[in-house]
Amino acid sequence: MPKHPPLSPIVAALPATVPFVGPEAQERDRGKPFRARLGANESSFGPSPRVVERMKAIAGEMWMYCDPDNHDLKLAAAAHLGISADNVVVGEGIDGLLGLVTRMYAGPDLAVVTSLGAYPTFNFHVAGTGGRLVTVPYEKDRESLDGLLAAVKRENAPLVYLSNPDNPMGSWWEAADINRFMEALPATTMLVLDEAYGELGPASALPAVDVSRPNLIRMRTFSKAYGLAGIRLGYAFGEAGVISDFEKIRNHYGVSRMAQEAGVTALADQDWLRAVVGKVEAGRKRIATIARDNGLTPLPSATNFVTVDCGRDGAFAAKIMQSLLSRDVFIRKPMAQGLDRCIRISVGLDHELDILAEELPGAVAAARGN
Amino acid sequence: MPKHPPLSPIVAALPATVPFVGPEAQERDRGKPFRARLGANESSFGPSPRVVERMKAIAGEMWMYCDPDNHDLKLAAAAHLGISADNVVVGEGIDGLLGLVTRMYAGPDLAVVTSLGAYPTFNFHVAGTGGRLVTVPYEKDRESLDGLLAAVKRENAPLVYLSNPDNPMGSWWEAADINRFMEALPATTMLVLDEAYGELGPASALPAVDVSRPNLIRMRTFSKAYGLAGIRLGYAFGEAGVISDFEKIRNHYGVSRMAQEAGVTALADQDWLRAVVGKVEAGRKRIATIARDNGLTPLPSATNFVTVDCGRDGAFAAKIMQSLLSRDVFIRKPMAQGLDRCIRISVGLDHELDILAEELPGAVAAARGN
């Protein structure tokens, strides 16, 4: 074992963890591809055909650096929301933006509040700052607004994370509830409101856009409804002073030229978005039916996946998931206590849901038989 | 001014700086495009046509998340270098990897050594950790190996940055000199050896690949010779234990699916790379001739740009640059004391160098006349 230069104490204390194992890694381990890709909450419907055409058209321009200001995309996102470009910052997906936010507001031994079982990549980034994660259990499969608020106050936390609609449960709060939560938050606490699934649920779940609040950063992505998970693109919006602080540490040349152009084109095709939202809604209904047909209970969802209560404990749900994986159906499941009775199935194409319908009975039987 | 939640002390102390203003921002300010894009050390020759074809072919697949393991690209880069995939980590360009390295080895009040006038994005990332930058002047337009070594020892620095070949001067050290420098470094100091221009200079400037050294991280990019600056892709290689530490903090889903596939295809077309290297060599000669024709002195270059000594002080060189900009020729210049007598001109296409040849006499005359 060679002697290495000393790692920073924060990094040295971390495990070499991976927030999510990708389906590709599982396929390599299995030695064969999945037949149905229903685990990563991607949009199998893809991006707008105009986006695909645009990406093809500009492939030959990738010798040029990206615009570090993300100028055109910021303008497009701002226009989409009815705000100023000064209220928008673009990043390498919400993941990249969460990495920045944690460095901005978390730090060694500072408490950061989130829900137990919520987005693990946020937790990963908090750990990377030396921050102390404080988790609040879900209540009735929703993130607990009261619980999060109490934890924030008790711990004097500078940062709290909330996803609405929620992943991995698919649940949501109405805007009025979110607004009450925001009003009750201490001014010294920054709220990250992750709206990755915002386009896919009821409009009533999204608070009105208001960029005057100095302790709110809202995040949106092109990975879900816009069908561009592989291009790595998201944005955050908020009060201009808060947004300008991202300039201090963000990787200015981090968002590719391809992603920026794809994002501009994607925002311009809201017809496609509406069509996708309709297909996702139909897919959710079909997954719910398939689940019920197998004696399982689909939870209401405001996202592009359906979380399915398998009715027993975490081990039982894990067996169903493992059995589906062995039948070439890629899904995932919540792992936290209380949520782990569920599996999580993303909306896919019709032929993928056909495969799910074919394989789920065998998977449930296998789990019951063990 | 609204009251904001408190920023982390490190971030709060930082200016909202931008390492580089992009040409797009300048074009927006000017209200018209440049006619010759010779300032960002991009490859106007573009990526291999096979890479462009590949990007077009997979544009429709961007709904799928990227492989967070960068598996295929790591294997390809490892095979290219004759090492194991465990010795390779992929990032969002060298910029992204530098951000990680600074978080791994720098930190509040720790000294980090680099050359005065070397890559500003490294300095930006050091600032983001609260690290203390210690700069060493160039000697005869090369980064000073003796000076860097002395500063490392004097400051007990855990991290030192060296680019070879160098940007912004285009100079280089032979591998034997770099090896002597590495041998003399304390075991407690990590060397980041930035070889962004490694494919473009003499092979004799690149040390043999040796991934046993526990205090060396070498970086390569697809932005320069491979012609993919806009796709944001680079990789680092080194001792497996060092490389695995990146897993602790890197944005696992940070490198787009498009970039990963483009990189694999680019590495597979070494014929294209050789052709580009030949064109760059010819372009350097032409820039040198144009410079001499205008009474300026081109410096030797192992990169895809030529740094040109304008023969007077920094103000004079700045006037030439400003005059070229006003004549629609985008170039940049070194700003550090001693280097600032120069302008820096990237190799471009023939018609762009024609424009340079047309406009440089006027620019020099304007600078002399002022």
XYZ file of C-alpha atoms in Angstrom:
740
model
C 0.000 0.000 0.000
C 1.743 3.155 -1.134
C 1.785 6.193 1.072
C -0.564 8.807 -0.360
C -0.688 12.550 0.098
C -3.245 13.320 2.796
C -6.838 13.652 1.662
C -8.824 16.512 3.104
C -10.328 15.338 6.418
C -13.865 15.588 5.057
C -13.124 13.467 2.000
C -10.969 11.019 3.932
C -13.907 10.248 6.207
C -16.183 9.315 3.301
C -16.855 5.873 1.866
C -16.320 5.386 -1.884
C -20.047 5.109 -2.319
C -22.220 5.296 -5.411
C -25.643 6.895 -4.920
C -27.258 4.621 -7.509
C -26.099 1.551 -9.377
C -27.078 2.104 -12.997
C -28.988 -0.411 -15.102
C -25.971 -0.716 -17.378
C -23.873 -2.034 -14.476
C -26.590 -4.557 -13.679
C -26.714 -5.605 -17.309
C -22.967 -6.112 -17.325
C -23.223 -8.259 -14.195
C -26.137 -10.251 -15.596
C -24.463 -10.640 -18.947
C -27.669 -9.750 -20.756
C -29.822 -6.672 -21.305
C -33.123 -5.971 -19.594
C -36.229 -6.349 -21.747
C -38.108 -3.624 -19.898
C -36.338 -0.533 -18.528
C -38.756 0.556 -15.805
C -36.446 1.469 -12.955
C -34.826 4.851 -13.445
C -37.859 7.116 -13.920
C -36.661 8.063 -17.355
C -39.087 9.029 -20.106
C -39.246 6.143 -22.554
C -41.202 8.471 -24.817
C -38.007 10.388 -25.389
C -37.501 14.069 -26.034
C -39.386 16.036 -28.643
C -38.444 14.939 -32.168
C -37.429 18.576 -32.694
C -34.858 18.159 -29.937
C -33.459 15.033 -31.566
C -33.248 16.843 -34.908
C -31.532 19.777 -33.266
C -28.966 17.534 -31.581
C -28.206 15.872 -34.908
C -27.915 19.231 -36.624
C -25.372 20.597 -34.163
C -23.296 17.437 -33.608
C -20.644 18.848 -35.919
C -20.372 22.018 -33.806
C -19.173 20.264 -30.679
C -15.588 21.422 -31.302
C -16.637 24.780 -29.836
C -16.754 25.266 -26.099
C -20.148 25.717 -24.539
C -21.326 29.170 -23.561
C -20.293 29.362 -19.893
C -23.131 31.793 -19.233
C -25.773 29.363 -20.558
C -27.243 32.577 -21.929
C -29.852 31.291 -24.356
C -31.069 28.537 -22.072
C -31.345 30.874 -19.098
C -33.416 33.259 -21.199
C -35.643 30.424 -22.404
C -36.165 29.022 -18.916
C -36.818 32.501 -17.540
C -39.384 33.213 -20.250
C -40.983 29.845 -19.582
C -41.433 30.793 -15.933
C -42.103 34.483 -16.429
C -39.021 35.614 -14.520
C -35.682 37.217 -15.334
C -32.575 35.348 -16.471
C -30.938 36.666 -13.292
C -33.235 34.349 -11.373
C -32.005 31.212 -13.170
C -28.871 29.095 -12.894
C -28.219 26.086 -15.128
C -26.409 22.951 -14.038
C -25.454 19.395 -14.950
C -28.827 18.056 -13.929
C -30.373 18.643 -10.545
C -27.615 16.382 -9.204
C -24.979 18.939 -10.144
C -26.990 21.791 -8.678
C -27.526 19.887 -5.426
C -23.764 19.468 -5.183
C -23.385 23.232 -5.383
C -26.196 24.021 -2.956
C -24.735 21.743 -0.309
C -21.364 23.452 -0.646
C -23.089 26.835 -0.374
C -25.199 26.165 2.715
C -23.905 23.021 4.405
C -20.520 22.371 5.943
C -18.712 20.499 8.659
C -21.070 19.483 11.471
C -23.921 21.678 10.262
C -27.295 19.978 10.329
C -29.033 19.378 7.016
C -32.593 18.123 7.097
C -34.238 15.759 4.644
C -36.720 12.898 4.694
C -35.626 9.368 5.562
C -35.604 7.587 2.227
C -35.656 10.693 0.019
C -33.190 11.405 -2.776
C -29.877 9.738 -1.879
C -27.784 11.917 -4.180
C -28.637 14.919 -2.026
C -27.417 12.979 1.007
C -24.254 12.031 -0.897
C -23.506 15.684 -1.587
C -24.223 16.677 2.027
C -21.723 14.052 3.156
C -19.205 15.591 0.750
C -19.322 18.829 2.743
C -18.908 17.143 6.118
C -22.480 18.110 6.937
C -24.588 16.172 9.409
C -27.690 14.657 7.871
C -30.850 14.767 9.974
C -33.619 12.585 8.577
C -37.337 12.777 9.204
C -39.588 9.752 8.574
C -42.310 9.948 5.958
C -45.859 10.137 7.228
C -48.481 8.201 5.313
C -46.041 7.906 2.414
C -45.611 11.665 2.136
C -42.671 13.756 3.211
C -43.676 15.163 6.593
C -43.884 18.933 6.369
C -44.456 19.263 10.097
C -41.652 16.843 10.840
C -39.210 18.612 8.542
C -40.097 21.966 10.058
C -39.658 20.680 13.599
C -36.293 19.167 12.727
C -35.129 22.384 11.053
C -35.981 24.385 14.165
C -34.632 21.852 16.635
C -31.327 21.505 14.765
C -31.020 25.116 13.643
C -30.422 23.714 10.170
C -29.185 26.057 7.424
C -30.506 23.740 4.695
C -33.559 21.546 4.171
C -34.481 19.393 1.189
C -38.012 18.683 0.005
C -39.096 17.035 -3.212
C -42.583 17.757 -4.473
C -43.846 15.647 -6.126
C -41.847 13.137 -4.153
C -39.463 10.415 -5.201
C -39.530 7.471 -4.343
C -43.175 7.470 -3.182
C -44.786 9.482 -5.967
C -46.795 11.437 -3.397
C -47.269 15.178 -3.317
C -48.478 18.153 -1.336
C -50.722 20.842 -2.683
C -49.181 24.271 -3.260
C -51.067 25.736 -0.307
C -49.349 23.261 2.023
C -45.950 23.973 0.530
C -46.581 27.685 0.913
C -47.481 27.267 4.573
C -44.298 25.247 5.064
C -42.222 27.983 3.431
C -43.868 30.692 5.501
C -43.065 28.807 8.684
C -39.414 28.186 7.834
C -36.832 30.287 9.690
C -35.272 32.996 7.509
C -31.919 31.407 8.271
C -32.853 28.142 6.574
C -32.536 27.633 2.831
C -35.177 25.376 1.319
C -34.261 23.309 -1.724
C -37.542 22.448 -3.372
C -36.818 19.703 -5.890
C -39.512 19.800 -8.559
C -37.971 17.239 -10.886
C -41.419 15.731 -11.431
C -43.214 19.054 -11.404
C -44.561 18.834 -14.948
C -46.018 15.382 -14.371
C -48.380 15.938 -11.473
C -51.338 18.197 -10.847
C -50.636 21.859 -11.520
C -52.121 22.565 -8.111
C -49.058 20.994 -6.492
C -46.745 23.722 -7.782
C -46.617 26.982 -5.820
C -46.884 30.133 -7.918
C -43.521 31.296 -9.177
C -42.249 33.952 -6.801
C -38.561 34.832 -6.894
C -38.656 37.336 -4.064
C -38.198 34.774 -1.305
C -34.567 34.809 -0.125
C -34.604 31.328 1.383
C -35.979 29.255 -1.465
C -34.258 27.543 -4.384
C -36.510 25.570 -6.715
C -35.103 23.022 -9.115
C -36.354 21.661 -12.424
C -34.874 19.096 -14.761
C -34.903 18.011 -18.384
C -34.417 14.397 -17.276
C -38.021 13.504 -16.599
C -40.963 14.869 -18.611
C -38.625 16.424 -21.200
C -36.991 13.054 -21.869
C -33.349 14.129 -21.717
C -31.926 12.252 -18.738
C -28.785 11.306 -20.676
C -27.888 14.865 -21.634
C -27.502 16.039 -18.006
C -29.379 19.280 -17.718
C -31.343 21.020 -15.037
C -31.867 24.474 -13.659
C -32.622 26.225 -10.421
C -34.530 29.440 -9.915
C -34.885 31.829 -7.056
C -34.115 35.254 -5.710
C -31.410 36.932 -7.811
C -28.928 37.342 -4.970
C -29.191 33.680 -4.098
C -28.815 32.653 -7.729
C -25.757 34.845 -8.228
C -23.994 33.026 -5.391
C -23.830 29.918 -7.582
C -21.366 31.844 -9.769
C -18.825 31.640 -6.976
C -18.326 27.905 -7.170
C -20.124 26.413 -10.152
C -18.153 24.764 -12.952
C -18.773 27.510 -15.487
C -17.996 25.310 -18.473
C -19.819 22.309 -16.999
C -23.001 22.158 -19.099
C -22.296 20.924 -22.606
C -23.143 22.850 -25.757
C -25.334 19.919 -26.775
C -27.304 20.084 -23.520
C -27.824 23.831 -23.716
C -29.184 23.675 -27.246
C -31.301 20.626 -26.468
C -32.812 22.422 -23.494
C -33.749 25.512 -25.478
C -35.420 23.380 -28.132
C -37.179 21.211 -25.562
C -38.728 24.207 -23.803
C -40.011 25.466 -27.146
C -42.061 22.313 -27.775
C -44.703 22.394 -25.069
C -47.055 20.395 -27.283
C -44.698 17.455 -27.003
C -44.540 17.928 -23.260
C -48.323 17.840 -22.996
C -48.452 14.693 -25.114
C -45.873 13.023 -22.887
C -47.768 13.995 -19.762
C -50.848 12.331 -21.237
C -48.916 9.171 -22.064
C -47.422 9.087 -18.591
C -50.879 9.402 -17.067
C -52.107 6.475 -19.143
C -49.020 4.478 -18.201
C -49.584 5.096 -14.514
C -53.137 3.794 -14.845
C -51.935 0.690 -16.613
C -49.258 0.005 -13.972
C -51.883 0.470 -11.271
C -54.138 -2.040 -12.989
C -51.321 -4.547 -13.384
C -50.464 -4.139 -9.715
C -54.052 -4.650 -8.592
C -54.381 -7.668 -10.872
C -51.580 -9.192 -8.821
C -53.032 -8.360 -5.422
C -50.727 -5.397 -4.878
C -51.739 -1.836 -4.036
C -50.625 1.038 -6.275
C -50.121 4.337 -4.486
C -51.387 7.575 -6.027
C -48.638 9.194 -8.091
C -47.868 12.676 -9.382
C -44.752 11.459 -11.193
C -43.719 9.199 -14.073
C -43.627 6.133 -11.845
C -45.976 4.222 -9.601
C -44.910 3.061 -6.190
C -46.625 -0.184 -5.379
C -47.332 -1.386 -1.855
C -46.610 -5.116 -1.838
C -48.552 -5.557 1.380
C -45.901 -7.249 3.491
C -42.450 -6.329 4.760
C -39.336 -5.068 3.011
C -37.961 -8.552 2.467
C -41.096 -9.559 0.582
C -40.992 -6.506 -1.661
C -37.283 -7.074 -2.252
C -38.015 -10.621 -3.376
C -40.540 -9.351 -5.903
C -38.021 -6.844 -7.199
C -35.263 -9.442 -7.426
C -37.554 -11.818 -9.193
C -38.549 -9.147 -11.700
C -34.881 -8.333 -12.288
C -34.184 -12.005 -12.957
C -37.046 -11.893 -15.460
C -35.314 -9.039 -17.301
C -37.552 -6.311 -15.878
C -35.510 -3.435 -14.429
C -37.251 -1.741 -11.509
C -36.109 -0.258 -8.214
C -37.602 0.012 -4.733
C -37.573 2.319 -1.727
C -35.218 1.052 0.953
C -36.050 3.116 4.049
C -37.959 1.586 6.917
C -41.687 1.916 6.365
C -41.296 2.669 2.655
C -39.500 -0.567 1.920
C -42.730 -2.562 1.651
C -43.009 -1.017 -1.814
C -41.527 -1.447 -5.238
C -41.224 1.416 -7.713
C -42.143 1.000 -11.370
C -41.486 3.684 -13.974
C -43.901 4.287 -16.804
C -42.491 2.674 -19.941
C -43.574 1.947 -23.476
C -46.600 -0.288 -24.073
C -44.503 -3.306 -24.961
C -42.520 -2.883 -21.748
C -45.661 -2.757 -19.670
C -46.811 -5.884 -21.523
C -43.660 -7.596 -20.267
C -44.358 -6.308 -16.765
C -47.898 -7.726 -16.949
C -46.518 -11.056 -18.101
C -43.781 -11.326 -15.500
C -45.279 -9.819 -12.373
C -47.530 -12.826 -11.557
C -44.525 -15.159 -11.581
C -42.479 -12.717 -9.530
C -45.187 -12.378 -6.885
C -45.672 -16.135 -6.781
C -41.948 -16.672 -6.408
C -41.834 -14.171 -3.553
C -44.800 -15.796 -1.827
C -43.346 -19.259 -2.325
C -40.023 -18.455 -0.733
C -31.865 43.724 0.255
C -33.537 40.609 1.654
C -31.944 38.719 4.504
C -30.508 35.456 3.205
C -29.670 32.207 4.968
C -25.960 32.259 5.800
C -23.613 31.048 3.099
C -20.812 28.749 4.179
C -17.904 30.953 5.301
C -15.727 29.732 2.428
C -18.301 30.553 -0.224
C -19.305 33.800 1.423
C -15.718 35.022 1.135
C -15.583 34.428 -2.628
C -16.274 36.907 -5.411
C -18.847 35.932 -8.049
C -16.058 35.553 -10.553
C -15.996 33.885 -13.952
C -12.720 32.175 -14.876
C -13.121 33.026 -18.577
C -15.503 35.211 -20.499
C -16.648 33.157 -23.466
C -16.592 34.388 -27.061
C -20.375 34.140 -27.154
C -20.639 36.750 -24.391
C -18.296 39.024 -26.316
C -20.342 38.534 -29.449
C -23.491 39.464 -27.561
C -21.788 42.615 -26.271
C -20.457 43.505 -29.713
C -23.742 42.763 -31.382
C -22.029 40.808 -34.157
C -20.174 37.519 -34.526
C -16.424 37.139 -34.863
C -15.134 36.256 -38.304
C -12.218 34.257 -36.933
C -12.515 32.205 -33.713
C -8.867 31.980 -32.649
C -9.034 32.555 -28.926
C -10.220 29.494 -27.025
C -7.709 26.861 -28.182
C -10.487 24.796 -29.652
C -9.907 22.532 -32.615
C -11.520 24.161 -35.619
C -10.874 20.884 -37.464
C -13.562 19.326 -35.309
C -13.880 15.785 -34.047
C -13.528 12.717 -36.238
C -16.399 12.427 -38.716
C -17.058 9.059 -37.101
C -17.689 10.853 -33.819
C -20.152 13.228 -35.472
C -21.941 10.300 -37.066
C -22.064 8.501 -33.731
C -23.525 11.531 -31.965
C -26.227 11.823 -34.625
C -26.988 8.123 -34.391
C -27.526 8.179 -30.627
C -29.302 11.531 -30.322
C -32.600 9.673 -29.967
C -31.241 7.668 -27.012
C -30.701 10.645 -24.755
C -33.825 9.819 -22.753
C -31.732 7.208 -20.939
C -29.486 8.249 -18.081
C -25.780 7.995 -18.669
C -23.829 5.104 -17.244
C -22.594 6.512 -13.914
C -19.591 4.181 -14.061
C -18.479 5.535 -17.449
C -17.630 1.891 -18.013
C -17.010 1.760 -21.745
C -15.091 5.013 -21.840
C -12.906 4.036 -18.906
C -12.083 0.765 -20.649
C -11.290 2.580 -23.894
C -9.093 5.168 -22.193
C -7.352 2.469 -20.183
C -6.669 0.412 -23.307
C -5.417 3.533 -25.058
C -2.879 4.066 -22.258
C -2.126 0.410 -21.527
C -3.461 0.547 -17.968
C -6.457 -0.804 -16.075
C -9.873 0.854 -15.902
C -9.256 1.121 -12.143
C -6.607 3.688 -12.953
C -9.011 5.982 -14.825
C -11.698 8.421 -13.712
C -13.861 10.349 -16.171
C -15.127 13.867 -15.592
C -16.895 16.866 -17.117
C -13.733 18.059 -18.811
C -10.482 18.667 -16.982
C -12.299 21.608 -15.362
C -14.653 19.245 -13.557
C -11.822 16.976 -12.472
C -9.817 19.929 -11.156
C -12.812 20.884 -9.045
C -12.755 17.431 -7.482
C -8.996 17.311 -6.974
C -8.998 20.616 -5.143
C -11.723 19.360 -2.822
C -9.725 16.167 -2.238
C -6.372 17.741 -1.442
C -6.884 21.420 -0.717
C -8.887 23.063 2.034
C -9.086 26.073 4.291
C -5.730 27.811 4.606
C -3.780 24.965 2.993
C -1.190 26.116 0.498
C -1.685 25.119 -3.131
C 1.120 25.848 -5.565
C 0.783 26.821 -9.203
C 2.493 29.122 -11.676
C 1.629 32.819 -11.838
C -0.487 33.128 -14.969
C -1.267 29.420 -15.374
C -4.750 27.963 -15.746
C -7.207 30.268 -13.919
C -9.909 27.629 -13.565
C -7.616 25.649 -11.270
C -7.199 28.769 -9.145
C -10.970 29.280 -9.144
C -11.494 25.787 -7.781
C -8.765 26.223 -5.152
C -10.529 29.367 -3.968
C -13.715 27.337 -3.703
C -12.116 25.165 -1.033
C -10.778 28.081 0.981
C -7.263 27.069 -0.022
C -4.403 29.557 -0.170
C -2.923 29.932 -3.629
C 0.859 30.264 -3.816
C 2.069 31.336 -7.238
C 5.499 30.945 -8.787
C 6.598 33.160 -11.698
C 7.388 31.593 -15.047
C 11.051 31.457 -16.037
C 11.870 32.137 -19.661
C 8.235 31.564 -20.529
C 8.175 28.088 -19.005
C 6.626 27.015 -15.728
C 9.526 26.935 -13.281
C 10.046 23.383 -12.072
C 12.660 24.478 -9.559
C 10.477 27.327 -8.399
C 7.412 25.140 -8.005
C 9.421 22.569 -6.061
C 10.872 25.186 -3.748
C 7.415 26.642 -3.108
C 5.948 23.209 -2.395
C 8.634 22.515 0.188
C 8.575 25.959 1.729
C 4.786 25.965 2.076
C 4.373 22.261 2.856
C 1.761 22.230 0.113
C -0.486 19.183 -0.277
C -1.219 20.037 -3.924
C 0.712 21.435 -6.865
C -0.481 22.094 -10.415
C 1.672 21.825 -13.520
C 0.547 21.915 -17.131
C 2.794 20.319 -19.728
C 2.629 21.429 -22.472
C 1.787 24.751 -20.913
C -1.115 27.120 -21.420
C -0.952 30.134 -21.993
C 2.674 30.129 -23.176
C 2.711 26.964 -25.303
C 6.039 25.969 -23.784
C 6.938 22.518 -22.511
C 9.428 20.454 -20.567
C 10.858 17.173 -21.751
C 9.705 14.032 -19.945
C 13.085 13.625 -18.272
C 12.677 17.023 -16.605
C 9.134 16.213 -15.488
C 10.348 12.906 -14.092
C 13.082 14.627 -12.109
C 10.502 17.053 -10.757
C 8.217 14.202 -9.691
C 11.069 12.334 -8.035
C 11.963 15.405 -6.018
C 8.396 16.101 -4.847
C 7.581 15.273 -1.217
C 5.434 12.150 -0.872
C 2.896 14.325 0.931
C 2.312 16.500 -2.121
C -0.096 15.516 -4.869
C 0.944 16.626 -8.338
C -1.775 17.408 -10.857
C -0.127 17.122 -14.234
C -2.472 18.722 -16.756
C -1.730 17.246 -20.169
C -4.635 18.836 -22.014
C -2.301 19.561 -24.934
C -0.376 16.301 -24.601
C -1.284 14.935 -28.029
C -0.215 18.127 -29.790
C 3.421 18.459 -28.764
C 6.473 16.282 -29.085
C 5.981 12.761 -27.721
C 9.203 13.292 -25.809
C 7.390 15.750 -23.527
C 5.119 13.050 -22.090
C 6.523 10.872 -19.291
C 5.978 7.141 -19.737
C 2.661 6.027 -18.310
C 3.293 4.715 -14.798
C 0.322 4.338 -12.470
C 2.306 3.184 -9.448
C 3.144 6.663 -8.209
C 0.837 7.548 -5.316
C 1.269 11.306 -5.620
C 0.547 11.891 -9.287
C -2.722 12.511 -11.128
C -2.427 13.102 -14.869
C -5.265 14.642 -16.831
C -6.243 14.421 -20.485
C -9.081 16.012 -22.378
C -11.227 15.562 -25.456
C -11.475 19.336 -25.812
C -8.245 19.970 -27.703
C -6.799 17.544 -30.272
C -9.963 15.407 -30.229
C -12.092 18.417 -31.139
C -14.860 17.976 -28.579
C -14.614 21.038 -26.332
C -18.381 21.542 -26.371
C -19.197 18.046 -25.158
C -17.339 18.456 -21.815
C -15.232 15.365 -21.394
C -11.896 14.593 -19.841
C -10.266 11.934 -17.760
C -7.612 11.535 -15.132
C -5.364 8.569 -14.558
C -3.145 7.462 -11.732
C -2.614 4.987 -8.952
C -5.777 2.971 -8.324
C -6.171 4.045 -4.695
C -5.946 7.686 -5.652
C -8.406 7.233 -8.499
C -10.908 5.430 -6.280
C -11.004 8.439 -3.947
C -12.755 10.407 -6.682
C -15.767 8.120 -6.149
C -16.308 9.739 -2.771
C -17.292 13.124 -4.126
C -17.668 13.049 -7.902
C -21.065 13.713 -9.490
C -21.629 10.127 -10.594
C -24.203 11.043 -13.209
C -22.272 14.109 -14.337
C -20.874 13.009 -17.702
C -23.560 12.836 -20.368
C -24.361 9.739 -22.364
C -23.524 11.725 -25.486
C -20.077 12.601 -24.150
C -19.271 9.056 -23.087
C -20.144 7.630 -26.476
C -18.366 10.437 -28.312
C -15.232 9.784 -26.280
C -15.172 6.072 -27.023
C -15.557 6.755 -30.730
C -12.956 9.516 -30.699
C -10.326 7.305 -29.090
C -10.975 4.665 -31.752
C -10.053 7.015 -34.608
C -6.368 7.686 -34.067
C -5.916 8.314 -37.792
C -8.084 11.390 -37.440
C -6.057 12.471 -34.438
C -2.829 12.184 -36.402
C -4.311 14.175 -39.257
C -5.388 16.912 -36.851
C -1.973 17.018 -35.246
C -0.469 17.541 -38.703
C -2.915 20.343 -39.489
C -2.218 21.996 -36.147
C 1.511 21.872 -36.843
C 0.969 23.546 -40.197
C -1.284 26.129 -38.581
C 1.318 26.961 -35.956
C 3.875 27.569 -38.706
C 1.511 29.832 -40.550
C 0.696 31.857 -37.404
C 4.425 32.163 -36.710
C 4.997 33.472 -40.228
C 2.146 35.978 -39.939
C 3.544 37.161 -36.609
C 7.046 37.608 -38.008
C 5.685 39.417 -41.047
C 4.342 41.976 -38.588
C 7.543 42.370 -36.624
C 6.323 40.189 -33.741
C 8.067 37.140 -32.290
C 6.245 33.788 -32.154
C 7.256 31.569 -29.248
C 7.853 27.850 -29.802
C 4.636 25.905 -29.123
C 3.743 22.314 -28.253
C 0.017 23.114 -28.319
C -2.720 24.162 -30.744
C -1.940 27.840 -30.282
C 0.990 30.178 -30.716
C 1.863 32.717 -28.100
C 3.329 35.783 -29.749
C 5.726 38.170 -28.050
C 4.682 41.659 -29.108
C 8.024 43.103 -28.041
C 6.809 45.782 -25.685
C 4.810 45.922 -22.465
C 1.447 44.472 -21.505
C -0.429 47.616 -22.518
C 0.939 47.373 -26.032
C -0.001 43.704 -26.400
C -3.449 44.477 -24.987
C -3.919 47.163 -27.623
C -3.104 44.704 -30.364
C -5.582 42.218 -28.919
C -8.290 44.866 -28.571
C -7.704 46.017 -32.092
C -7.961 42.462 -33.413
C -11.189 41.967 -31.457
C -12.600 45.124 -32.995
C -11.648 43.684 -36.394
C -13.736 40.573 -35.618
C -10.766 38.354 -34.761
C -11.264 36.575 -31.414
C -7.976 35.973 -29.596
C -6.879 36.056 -25.979
C -3.697 37.010 -24.160
C -1.745 36.102 -21.040
C -2.330 38.628 -18.272
C 0.356 37.847 -15.658
C 3.310 40.149 -15.239
C 6.117 39.132 -17.573
C 3.821 37.052 -19.788
C 1.537 39.946 -20.604
C 3.790 41.230 -23.386
C 2.251 38.416 -25.457
C -0.948 37.648 -27.313
C -2.202 34.079 -27.808
C -3.552 32.908 -31.149
C -5.203 29.510 -31.602
C -4.730 27.535 -34.780
C -7.842 27.920 -36.923
C -9.017 27.050 -40.381
C -7.148 28.468 -43.383
C -9.742 31.129 -44.066
C -9.540 32.266 -40.447
C -5.768 32.586 -40.632
C -6.255 34.553 -43.876
C -8.358 36.997 -41.884
C -5.668 37.145 -39.204
C -3.064 37.892 -41.873
C -5.255 40.642 -43.266
C -6.066 42.264 -39.958
C -2.883 41.954 -37.918
C -0.980 44.712 -39.770
C -3.746 47.183 -39.017
C -3.964 46.072 -35.429
C -0.227 46.462 -34.879
C -0.242 49.859 -36.573
C -3.150 50.958 -34.411
C -1.342 49.828 -31.270
C 1.832 51.606 -32.311
C -0.065 54.749 -33.245
C -1.837 55.077 -29.918
